[in-house]
Coordinates of C-alpha atoms in Angstrom, one line a residue:
X14 CA 0.0 0.0 0.0
X15 CA 1.5 3.3 -1.1
X16 CA 2.4 6.1 1.4
X17 CA -0.2 8.4 -0.1
X18 CA -3.0 5.9 0.4
X19 CA -1.9 5.2 3.9
X20 CA -1.9 9.0 4.6
X21 CA -5.4 9.3 3.1
X22 CA -6.7 6.6 5.4
X23 CA -4.9 8.0 8.4
X24 CA -6.3 11.5 7.9
X25 CA -9.9 10.2 8.2
X26 CA -9.3 9.6 11.9
X27 CA -8.9 13.4 12.6
X28 CA -11.5 16.1 12.6
X29 CA -10.8 19.6 11.5
X30 CA -10.3 22.4 14.1
X31 CA -8.6 22.4 17.5
X32 CA -8.0 19.2 19.5
X33 CA -5.5 17.6 21.8
X34 CA -3.3 14.6 20.7
X35 CA -0.4 12.8 22.2
X36 CA 3.0 11.5 21.1
X37 CA 5.5 9.1 22.7
X38 CA 8.6 10.7 24.1
X39 CA 12.0 9.1 23.3
X40 CA 13.3 10.3 26.6
X41 CA 11.1 8.5 29.1
X42 CA 8.6 6.7 26.9
X43 CA 5.8 8.8 28.3
X44 CA 2.7 10.0 26.4
X45 CA 3.1 13.8 26.0
X46 CA 0.1 16.0 25.0
X47 CA 0.0 18.8 22.4
X48 CA -2.7 21.0 21.0
X49 CA -3.2 21.1 17.3
X50 CA -5.4 22.9 14.8
X51 CA -6.2 21.1 11.5
X52 CA -7.6 23.0 8.5
X53 CA -11.1 22.1 7.2
X54 CA -9.8 21.1 3.8
X55 CA -7.0 18.8 4.9
X56 CA -6.0 16.8 1.9
X57 CA -3.3 14.2 1.7
X58 CA -2.5 15.2 -1.9
X59 CA -1.4 18.7 -0.8
X60 CA 1.3 20.0 1.5
X61 CA 0.4 22.5 4.3
X62 CA 2.4 25.1 6.1
X63 CA 3.1 24.3 9.8
X64 CA 3.3 26.7 12.6
X65 CA 5.0 25.5 15.8
X66 CA 3.8 27.8 18.7
X67 CA 5.5 27.6 22.1
X68 CA 3.8 28.6 25.3
X69 CA 5.1 30.7 28.2
X70 CA 5.9 29.8 31.8
X71 CA 2.7 29.1 33.7
X72 CA 0.6 28.7 30.5
X73 CA -0.3 25.5 28.6
X74 CA -0.5 24.0 25.1
X75 CA -4.3 24.6 25.0
X76 CA -4.1 28.2 26.1
X77 CA -1.3 28.9 23.7
X78 CA -3.2 27.5 20.7
X79 CA -6.0 29.9 21.4
X80 CA -3.6 32.8 21.8
X81 CA -1.7 32.4 18.6
X82 CA -5.1 32.7 16.8
X83 CA -5.8 35.9 18.7
X84 CA -8.6 34.0 20.6
X85 CA -7.2 33.9 24.1
X86 CA -10.5 34.6 25.8
X87 CA -12.4 31.7 24.2
X88 CA -13.4 28.6 26.3
X89 CA -11.0 25.7 26.1
X90 CA -10.9 24.1 22.6
X91 CA -14.4 25.2 21.5
X92 CA -15.4 23.4 18.4
X93 CA -16.2 26.5 16.4
X94 CA -12.7 28.0 17.1
X95 CA -11.4 29.7 15.1
X96 CA -13.9 30.8 12.4
X97 CA -11.4 31.4 9.6
X98 CA -12.8 30.2 6.2
X99 CA -10.1 28.8 4.0
X100 CA -7.4 29.0 6.7
X101 CA -4.7 26.6 5.4
X102 CA -2.2 26.2 8.2
X103 CA -1.6 23.3 10.5
X104 CA -0.8 24.8 13.9
X105 CA 0.8 22.9 16.8
X106 CA 1.4 23.9 20.4
X107 CA 3.4 21.4 22.5
X108 CA 3.2 21.1 26.3
X109 CA 7.0 20.4 26.3
X110 CA 7.0 19.4 30.0
X111 CA 5.4 22.7 31.1
X112 CA 7.9 25.1 32.6
X113 CA 11.3 23.5 31.8
X114 CA 12.1 26.0 29.1
X115 CA 12.9 24.7 25.6
X116 CA 16.3 23.1 26.1
X117 CA 17.2 19.6 27.3
X118 CA 14.3 17.2 27.5
X119 CA 11.8 19.8 26.4
X120 CA 13.9 20.6 23.3
X121 CA 14.0 16.9 22.5
X122 CA 10.3 16.7 22.8
X123 CA 9.9 19.5 20.3
X124 CA 12.0 17.6 17.7
X125 CA 10.3 14.3 18.5
X126 CA 6.9 16.0 18.0
X127 CA 8.0 17.7 14.8
X128 CA 8.9 14.3 13.3
X129 CA 5.6 12.9 14.5
X130 CA 3.6 15.7 12.9
X131 CA 5.5 15.2 9.6
X132 CA 4.6 11.5 9.7
X133 CA 0.9 12.0 10.5
X134 CA 0.1 15.0 8.3
X135 CA 1.1 16.4 4.9
X136 CA 3.5 19.1 5.9
X137 CA 5.4 21.4 3.5
X138 CA 8.9 21.3 5.0
X139 CA 9.8 24.5 3.3
X140 CA 7.0 26.3 5.2
X141 CA 7.6 25.4 8.9
X142 CA 7.5 28.4 11.2
X143 CA 8.3 29.2 14.8
X144 CA 6.6 31.5 17.3
X145 CA 6.3 31.7 21.1
X146 CA 5.5 33.8 24.1
X147 CA 8.0 34.9 26.8
X148 CA 9.7 31.6 27.8
X149 CA 8.3 30.2 24.5
X150 CA 9.7 33.2 22.6
X151 CA 13.1 32.4 24.0
X152 CA 12.5 28.8 22.9
X153 CA 11.7 29.9 19.4
X154 CA 14.9 31.9 19.3
X155 CA 16.9 29.0 20.7
X156 CA 15.5 26.5 18.2
X157 CA 15.8 29.0 15.3
X158 CA 19.4 30.0 16.1
X159 CA 20.8 26.5 16.7
X160 CA 19.0 24.9 13.7
X161 CA 18.3 27.8 11.3
X162 CA 18.0 25.6 8.2
X163 CA 14.9 23.9 9.5
X164 CA 12.6 26.9 9.6
X165 CA 11.2 29.4 7.2
X166 CA 10.7 32.3 9.7
X167 CA 10.6 32.9 13.5
X168 CA 8.4 35.4 15.4
X169 CA 9.2 35.6 19.1
X170 CA 6.8 37.6 21.3
X171 CA 8.2 39.4 24.5
X172 CA 10.9 36.7 24.4
X173 CA 13.2 35.8 27.3
X174 CA 16.3 35.4 25.1
X175 CA 18.5 32.3 25.7
X176 CA 21.9 33.1 27.2
X177 CA 23.7 32.5 23.9
X178 CA 21.4 34.7 21.8
X179 CA 23.9 37.4 21.1
X180 CA 26.6 34.9 20.3
X181 CA 24.4 32.9 17.9
X182 CA 22.5 35.9 16.4
X183 CA 24.5 35.7 13.2
X184 CA 23.1 32.3 12.5
X185 CA 19.8 33.9 11.5
X186 CA 21.4 35.4 8.4
X187 CA 19.0 33.5 6.1
X188 CA 16.1 33.2 8.6
X189 CA 13.6 36.1 8.7
X190 CA 12.9 37.2 12.3
X191 CA 10.1 39.4 13.6
X192 CA 10.2 40.5 17.3
X193 CA 7.3 41.8 19.3
X194 CA 7.4 43.5 22.8
X195 CA 5.4 45.9 24.9
X196 CA 7.4 48.9 26.2
X197 CA 5.8 48.6 29.7
X198 CA 6.5 44.9 30.2
X199 CA 7.1 44.3 33.9
X200 CA 8.0 40.6 33.5
X201 CA 10.5 40.7 30.6
X202 CA 12.3 44.0 30.2
X203 CA 11.8 45.5 26.8
X204 CA 15.5 46.2 26.6
X205 CA 16.1 42.5 25.8
X206 CA 14.2 42.7 22.5
X207 CA 15.6 46.1 21.7
X208 CA 19.2 44.9 22.2
X209 CA 18.6 41.7 20.3
X210 CA 17.1 43.6 17.4
X211 CA 20.2 45.9 17.3
X212 CA 22.4 42.8 17.4
X213 CA 20.5 41.2 14.4
X214 CA 20.8 44.4 12.4
X215 CA 24.6 44.7 13.1
X216 CA 24.9 41.2 11.6
X217 CA 22.8 41.9 8.6
X218 CA 20.0 39.7 9.7
X219 CA 16.5 40.4 8.2
X220 CA 15.0 41.2 11.6
X221 CA 11.9 43.4 12.2
X222 CA 10.9 44.7 15.6
X223 CA 7.4 45.9 16.6
X224 CA 7.1 47.6 19.9
X225 CA 3.7 48.4 21.5
X226 CA 3.5 51.7 23.5
X227 CA 1.8 51.2 26.8
X228 CA 1.5 47.4 26.5
X229 CA 2.7 45.3 29.4
X230 CA 3.4 41.6 29.4
X231 CA 0.5 40.8 27.1
X232 CA 2.2 41.7 23.8
X233 CA 0.8 38.6 22.3
X234 CA -2.7 40.2 22.2
X235 CA -1.7 42.9 19.6
X236 CA 1.0 40.6 18.0
X237 CA -1.5 37.8 17.3
X238 CA -4.7 39.9 16.9
X239 CA -6.9 38.6 14.1
X240 CA -4.4 35.8 13.4
X241 CA -2.3 38.3 11.6
X242 CA 0.9 36.5 12.3
X243 CA 0.0 33.9 9.7
X244 CA 0.0 36.5 7.0
X245 CA 3.6 37.4 7.8
X246 CA 4.5 33.7 7.9
X247 CA 2.9 33.1 4.5
X248 CA 5.3 35.6 2.9
X249 CA 8.3 33.4 3.7
X250 CA 9.7 30.1 2.6
X251 CA 12.8 28.3 3.8
X252 CA 16.0 29.0 1.9
X253 CA 17.6 25.6 1.2
X254 CA 20.6 26.9 -0.7
X255 CA 21.6 30.4 0.4
X256 CA 24.6 32.0 -1.2
X257 CA 26.1 32.7 2.2
X258 CA 26.1 30.6 5.4
X259 CA 27.3 32.1 8.6
X260 CA 27.2 29.7 11.5
X261 CA 28.4 29.6 15.1
X262 CA 28.1 26.6 17.4
X263 CA 29.4 25.5 20.8
X264 CA 28.3 21.9 20.5
X265 CA 28.5 19.1 18.0
X266 CA 24.8 18.5 18.4
X267 CA 24.2 21.8 16.7
X268 CA 27.1 21.6 14.2
X269 CA 25.4 21.9 10.8
X270 CA 23.3 24.4 8.9
X271 CA 22.2 24.5 5.2
X272 CA 25.2 23.3 3.2
X273 CA 27.9 23.6 5.9
X274 CA 29.0 21.1 8.6
X275 CA 31.5 21.8 11.4
X276 CA 33.5 18.6 11.7
X277 CA 36.2 19.3 14.4
X278 CA 36.5 21.9 17.1
X279 CA 36.8 22.4 20.8
X280 CA 33.3 22.7 22.4
X281 CA 34.6 24.7 25.3
X282 CA 34.6 27.8 23.0
X283 CA 32.4 28.9 20.1
X284 CA 33.4 27.7 16.7
X285 CA 32.3 29.6 13.6
X286 CA 32.4 29.6 9.8
X287 CA 31.4 32.2 7.2
X288 CA 31.2 30.6 3.8
X289 CA 30.0 32.5 0.7
X290 CA 29.9 32.2 -3.0
X291 CA 31.7 35.1 -4.6
X292 CA 31.1 33.8 -8.1
X293 CA 30.0 30.6 -9.8
X294 CA 32.1 27.7 -8.4
X295 CA 34.1 30.3 -6.3
X296 CA 33.9 30.5 -2.5
X297 CA 35.5 32.5 0.3
X298 CA 35.5 30.9 3.7
X299 CA 36.7 32.3 7.1
X300 CA 36.7 30.3 10.3
X301 CA 37.4 30.6 14.0
X302 CA 38.2 27.8 16.5
X303 CA 37.6 25.3 13.8
X304 CA 39.9 22.5 12.6
X305 CA 37.7 20.8 10.1
X306 CA 34.5 21.4 8.1
X307 CA 32.5 19.9 5.2
X308 CA 30.6 21.6 2.4
X309 CA 27.6 19.8 1.0
X310 CA 27.2 21.4 -2.4
X311 CA 25.1 18.9 -4.3
X312 CA 22.3 20.7 -6.2
X313 CA 23.5 24.2 -5.2
X314 CA 22.6 26.6 -8.0
X315 CA 25.9 28.3 -7.8
X316 CA 27.9 25.1 -8.5
X317 CA 28.5 23.8 -12.0
X318 CA 28.8 20.0 -11.6
X319 CA 32.1 18.6 -12.7
X320 CA 33.9 21.9 -13.0
X321 CA 36.6 22.8 -10.5
X322 CA 35.9 24.9 -7.4
X323 CA 38.2 27.8 -6.4
X324 CA 38.3 28.3 -2.6
X325 CA 40.0 30.8 -0.3
X326 CA 39.9 29.5 3.3
X327 CA 41.4 31.9 5.8
X328 CA 43.7 33.1 3.1
X329 CA 44.7 29.7 1.9
X330 CA 43.8 29.2 -1.8
X331 CA 42.8 25.8 -2.9
X332 CA 41.3 24.1 -6.0
X333 CA 38.9 21.2 -5.8
X334 CA 36.7 19.3 -8.1
X335 CA 33.0 19.8 -7.4
X336 CA 31.5 16.9 -5.5
X337 CA 28.5 16.2 -3.3
X338 CA 30.6 16.8 -0.2
X339 CA 34.0 18.5 0.1
X340 CA 35.9 18.3 3.4
X341 CA 38.8 20.4 4.6
X342 CA 41.1 20.2 7.6
X343 CA 43.4 22.7 9.2
X344 CA 47.1 21.7 9.3
X345 CA 50.3 23.3 10.4
X346 CA 50.8 24.5 6.8
X347 CA 47.2 25.8 6.5
X348 CA 44.0 24.3 5.2
X349 CA 44.1 21.2 3.1
X350 CA 41.5 18.9 1.5
X351 CA 40.5 16.0 3.8
X352 CA 38.1 15.0 6.5
X353 CA 39.0 16.1 10.0
X354 CA 37.4 14.1 12.8
X355 CA 37.6 14.5 16.6
X356 CA 40.5 12.5 18.0
X357 CA 39.9 8.9 19.3
X358 CA 38.2 9.3 22.7
X359 CA 37.8 13.0 22.1
X360 CA 34.6 15.1 22.4
X361 CA 32.1 14.5 19.7
X362 CA 28.4 14.4 19.1
X363 CA 26.8 12.5 22.0
X364 CA 30.0 12.7 24.0
X365 CA 30.8 16.4 24.7
X366 CA 29.0 17.5 27.9
X367 CA 28.2 19.7 29.7
X368 CA 26.6 18.0 32.8
X369 CA 23.1 19.0 31.8
X370 CA 23.4 16.9 28.6
X371 CA 23.2 13.7 30.7
X372 CA 19.7 14.5 31.9
X373 CA 18.5 15.8 28.5
X374 CA 18.0 12.2 27.4
X375 CA 16.9 8.9 28.9
X376 CA 18.7 8.4 32.2
X377 CA 18.6 6.5 35.6
X378 CA 19.5 7.7 39.1
X379 CA 21.6 5.1 40.9
X380 CA 22.5 5.0 44.6
X381 CA 25.2 2.8 46.0
X382 CA 24.8 -0.3 48.2
X383 CA 28.2 -2.0 47.5
X384 CA 29.5 -1.5 51.1
X385 CA 26.3 -2.9 52.7
X386 CA 25.3 0.3 54.5
X387 CA 23.1 0.3 57.6
X388 CA 19.4 0.9 56.9
X389 CA 19.5 4.6 57.9
X390 CA 22.4 5.3 55.6
X391 CA 20.8 3.3 52.8
X392 CA 17.6 5.3 53.1
X393 CA 19.7 8.6 53.0
X394 CA 21.4 7.5 49.8
X395 CA 18.1 6.4 48.3
X396 CA 16.5 9.7 49.2
X397 CA 19.3 11.7 47.6
X398 CA 18.7 9.8 44.3
X399 CA 14.9 10.4 44.6
X400 CA 15.4 14.1 45.3
X401 CA 17.5 14.4 42.1
X402 CA 14.9 12.5 40.1
X403 CA 12.0 14.7 41.3
X404 CA 11.8 17.7 39.1
X405 CA 8.5 19.0 40.3
X406 CA 7.9 21.4 43.1
X407 CA 4.7 22.5 45.0
X408 CA 4.4 25.4 42.5
X409 CA 5.3 23.5 39.3
X410 CA 4.5 20.0 38.2
X411 CA 6.8 18.7 35.6
X412 CA 5.5 15.6 33.7
X413 CA 8.6 13.4 33.7
X414 CA 9.2 9.9 35.1
X415 CA 12.7 8.6 35.8
X416 CA 13.9 5.4 37.4
X417 CA 15.7 5.4 40.7
X418 CA 17.7 2.2 41.3
X419 CA 20.2 0.6 43.6
X420 CA 23.5 -0.1 41.9
X421 CA 22.9 -3.9 42.1
X422 CA 19.5 -3.5 40.3
X423 CA 20.9 -1.8 37.2
X424 CA 20.7 -4.1 34.3
X425 CA 22.8 -4.5 31.2
X426 CA 20.0 -3.1 29.2
X427 CA 19.9 0.0 31.4
X428 CA 23.6 0.6 30.9
X429 CA 23.2 0.2 27.1
X430 CA 20.2 2.5 26.7
X431 CA 20.4 5.1 29.5
X432 CA 22.7 7.7 30.9
X433 CA 23.7 7.0 34.5
X434 CA 23.6 9.5 37.3
X435 CA 25.7 7.7 40.0
X436 CA 25.8 8.8 43.6
X437 CA 28.7 7.8 45.9
X438 CA 32.3 6.7 45.5
X439 CA 33.9 3.6 44.1
X440 CA 33.8 2.1 47.5
X441 CA 30.0 2.6 47.9
X442 CA 28.7 2.3 44.4
X443 CA 29.5 -0.8 42.3
X444 CA 28.9 1.1 39.0
X445 CA 31.4 3.8 39.9
X446 CA 33.9 1.1 40.7
X447 CA 33.1 -0.7 37.4
X448 CA 33.7 2.4 35.3
X449 CA 36.4 3.9 37.5
X450 CA 39.1 3.6 34.8
X451 CA 37.1 5.9 32.5
X452 CA 36.7 8.6 35.1
X453 CA 39.1 11.6 35.3
X454 CA 39.1 12.0 39.1
X455 CA 37.6 10.7 42.3
X456 CA 36.8 12.1 45.7
X457 CA 38.4 10.5 48.7
X458 CA 35.9 8.7 50.7
X459 CA 37.0 10.6 53.9
X460 CA 36.2 14.0 52.4
X461 CA 33.0 14.4 54.3
X462 CA 32.5 18.1 53.7
X463 CA 33.1 18.2 50.0
X464 CA 31.0 17.7 46.9
X465 CA 32.3 16.6 43.5
X466 CA 30.2 16.2 40.4
X467 CA 31.5 15.6 36.9
X468 CA 30.4 14.1 33.5
X469 CA 32.3 11.4 31.6
X470 CA 31.5 9.6 28.3
X471 CA 30.6 5.9 28.2
X472 CA 30.5 3.6 25.2
X473 CA 27.6 3.8 22.8
X474 CA 27.0 7.6 23.1
X475 CA 26.0 7.4 26.7
X476 CA 27.1 9.5 29.7
X477 CA 27.8 8.9 33.3
X478 CA 27.5 11.7 35.9
X479 CA 29.3 11.0 39.1
X480 CA 28.3 12.8 42.3
X481 CA 30.5 12.0 45.2
X482 CA 30.2 13.5 48.7
X483 CA 27.7 16.2 49.2
X484 CA 24.8 16.3 46.7
X485 CA 25.4 18.8 43.9
X486 CA 22.4 21.0 45.0
X487 CA 23.7 21.5 48.5
X488 CA 23.4 25.2 49.3
X489 CA 21.7 25.9 46.0
X490 CA 19.6 28.7 47.5
X491 CA 22.6 30.6 48.8
X492 CA 24.8 30.0 45.7
X493 CA 23.4 32.7 43.4
X494 CA 23.2 30.1 40.6
X495 CA 21.0 31.2 37.7
X496 CA 17.8 29.5 36.7
X497 CA 14.0 29.7 37.1
X498 CA 13.4 29.7 40.8
X499 CA 10.2 27.7 40.5
X500 CA 12.0 24.7 39.2
X501 CA 13.4 22.0 41.6
X502 CA 16.9 22.9 42.8
X503 CA 18.6 19.7 41.6
X504 CA 17.4 20.2 38.1
X505 CA 17.8 24.0 38.1
X506 CA 21.3 24.0 39.4
X507 CA 22.6 21.3 37.1
X508 CA 21.7 23.5 34.1
X509 CA 24.3 26.0 35.3
X510 CA 27.2 23.6 35.6
X511 CA 30.0 23.0 33.0
X512 CA 31.7 19.6 32.9
X513 CA 32.8 19.4 36.5
X514 CA 32.4 21.2 39.9
X515 CA 34.1 20.8 43.2
X516 CA 32.8 22.6 46.3
X517 CA 33.3 22.6 50.0
X518 CA 30.4 22.7 52.4
X519 CA 28.0 24.5 49.9
X520 CA 27.7 25.6 46.3
X521 CA 28.4 29.1 47.7
X522 CA 32.0 27.9 48.1
X523 CA 33.0 26.4 44.8
X524 CA 36.7 25.5 44.7
X525 CA 36.9 24.5 41.0
X526 CA 34.7 24.2 38.0
X527 CA 35.1 24.2 34.2
X528 CA 35.1 22.2 31.0
X529 CA 37.3 19.4 30.0
X530 CA 39.3 20.0 26.8
X531 CA 38.5 18.4 23.5
X532 CA 40.2 15.1 24.7
X533 CA 38.2 15.0 27.9
X534 CA 41.3 16.2 30.0
X535 CA 41.9 18.9 32.6
X536 CA 44.3 21.7 31.9
X537 CA 47.4 21.6 34.1
X538 CA 46.0 24.8 35.8
X539 CA 42.7 23.1 36.5
X540 CA 44.3 19.9 37.8
X541 CA 46.5 21.9 40.1
X542 CA 43.5 23.8 41.4
X543 CA 41.6 20.6 42.1
X544 CA 44.7 18.9 43.7
X545 CA 45.1 21.9 46.0
X546 CA 41.9 20.9 47.8
X547 CA 43.7 17.7 49.0
X548 CA 40.5 15.7 48.7
X549 CA 40.4 14.7 45.0
X550 CA 42.7 12.3 43.2
X551 CA 43.1 13.2 39.5
X552 CA 43.9 10.3 37.2
X553 CA 47.4 10.4 35.8
X554 CA 46.2 10.7 32.1
X555 CA 43.4 13.1 32.9
X556 CA 45.6 16.3 32.8
X557 CA 47.6 17.7 30.0

C-alpha cells in the first residue's frame, strides 16, 4: 500500500479544528500532549504550512493554541474556534513538559513532535514556522538560532532570550525574524528585545521589531490579533541553498546548517564559519576555533557539476573538483583537503558534555549499596537519588518519570540504553567502581564536607554523571546560581554547571569548575586547582 493511500486513510481519523493529541517521548517513553489545529480542507495530496507555537511559563499547550489565533478569551478548545474560512495552516502547540524551558528534554520533545507531525500529516517542509510567548519566545529563538536551516521564519513575542542569543544571532542570516514587545512589560524587560534587534541588524539579519507603546506583558494580544501572524509567515519560505552561510556553534549536536557542517572543534569555546559564493564555483571561507569542516554542495545553483571549485579558506587558496561533499582540515601548513574528525576518545556528538546533557536524554538515578550500609544510611542514599529525580515542586508539576535504582539492580539493558547518574564513590557504588578507569578524578571517601560532580562519556554515546560526597544541589539557595526559581533545585542548578564542579560545604563555596578539553582532559592549571583541595585524586592521564 502506497504512502499516499496510507496517509489518506490516516487523515480520516482526525476532525478539523482544534484538538489535543499525544505522542511518545523518546526520553522516558511517556505520552506527552500537544494541542493542534487542523484546517477544514486537509487533503493528503497537498502540502500544508506548519506553525509551531511555544507557550510561556505558567501557560499550557491549550491556552497557547488559542492565543496564537488571537482568541485567548475563548473557552477551552471550543469546536467553532477559530472561524477562519479557507485557513490553510496546521498549527501545533506542545506542552514540552510545562515550565522546563525549551532546552534539554523539552527541546528533544519538540523535535520528536516535529517528526511525529510530519509522519501524521502532509507538511510542507519549506514552510515550517516558529513563534512563542516569553519563555516560549526564548525557545523559538533557541530552536531557530541553533538549527536555522529547519525553519522558514521565526516570530518571538516578549521573548526571554537564551543566554547564547547574542553569540548565535548571526546564524539567522537566512532566517527572517520578527520580534514583538510591549514597552511597559514588567516581567520581561523591553531592553532585551531592543538589544537583540540591534544585534541582528549589526549582523545583517533580516529582523523586524514591533514595539507596542503602553503594553505590558500581554504583547501577544496585539501581535496575534486577528491571526495576523499567519499573513507574515505566509510571505516566507525556507532557503535551502543560500549563497552565504554564517554559522556559530558550541556543541557538535548543533554543528550543521544549510550546506555547511562543522567537523572538528573544541566545544569549550564557540566555533564559527562564514562561507559565501563570490562567483560561480568560487567560494570565500573564514573560520574561528575550527579545525575541520565539510561543504555539501550537491544541487546548489551556484555550482556547475564537474567543474573545478576555487576556494579561499582563511587566506589559503585551494582548488577542488565539485562533488556532493568536500571536506577540509586545518594543518600546520594551512587548510588542506581531507576530512577532520575528533581524536579517538575526544569530544564529539553525544560525548561532549556539559553536565546538563546527561539528563537531556533517557537516564537513571543510581545510589550505592556496595558497602552494605546500615538501613538509615541506605535510606539517606536512596533519598538523595529520589530528590535528584524529582523535578516537580509544589508550584510547578513537571510531567517526567525517571527510574531510581540501587547499583545492584541496574541491568545490562539499562547501561546500554540510558545515561547513568551515579551517587557515591567507588567504595560505595558498584557502577562507579566498574567504570572507574574511565573517570578523570575521584573524591576521597574521607572528604565528608566536599561535593564533587562531573560528567564522563561511556560507550555507545552514553554519559555517566558521578556525584561523590555532598549532593550537587547543597546550598543551591545561597549560591546565586542562575535559573528559574520555581523549578526544583537539583534540576535547576545542574543546568548552570559546566563539565565538573568541586565545592566545600556548599555551592556558595566552589573550589573549581570548568570544561574538560577536546580530549576530555583537565588543563594543568585546573588539575593543580583541584589537587590543592587535597581531597580529590586526579587520574594520571586526565591532565595535559
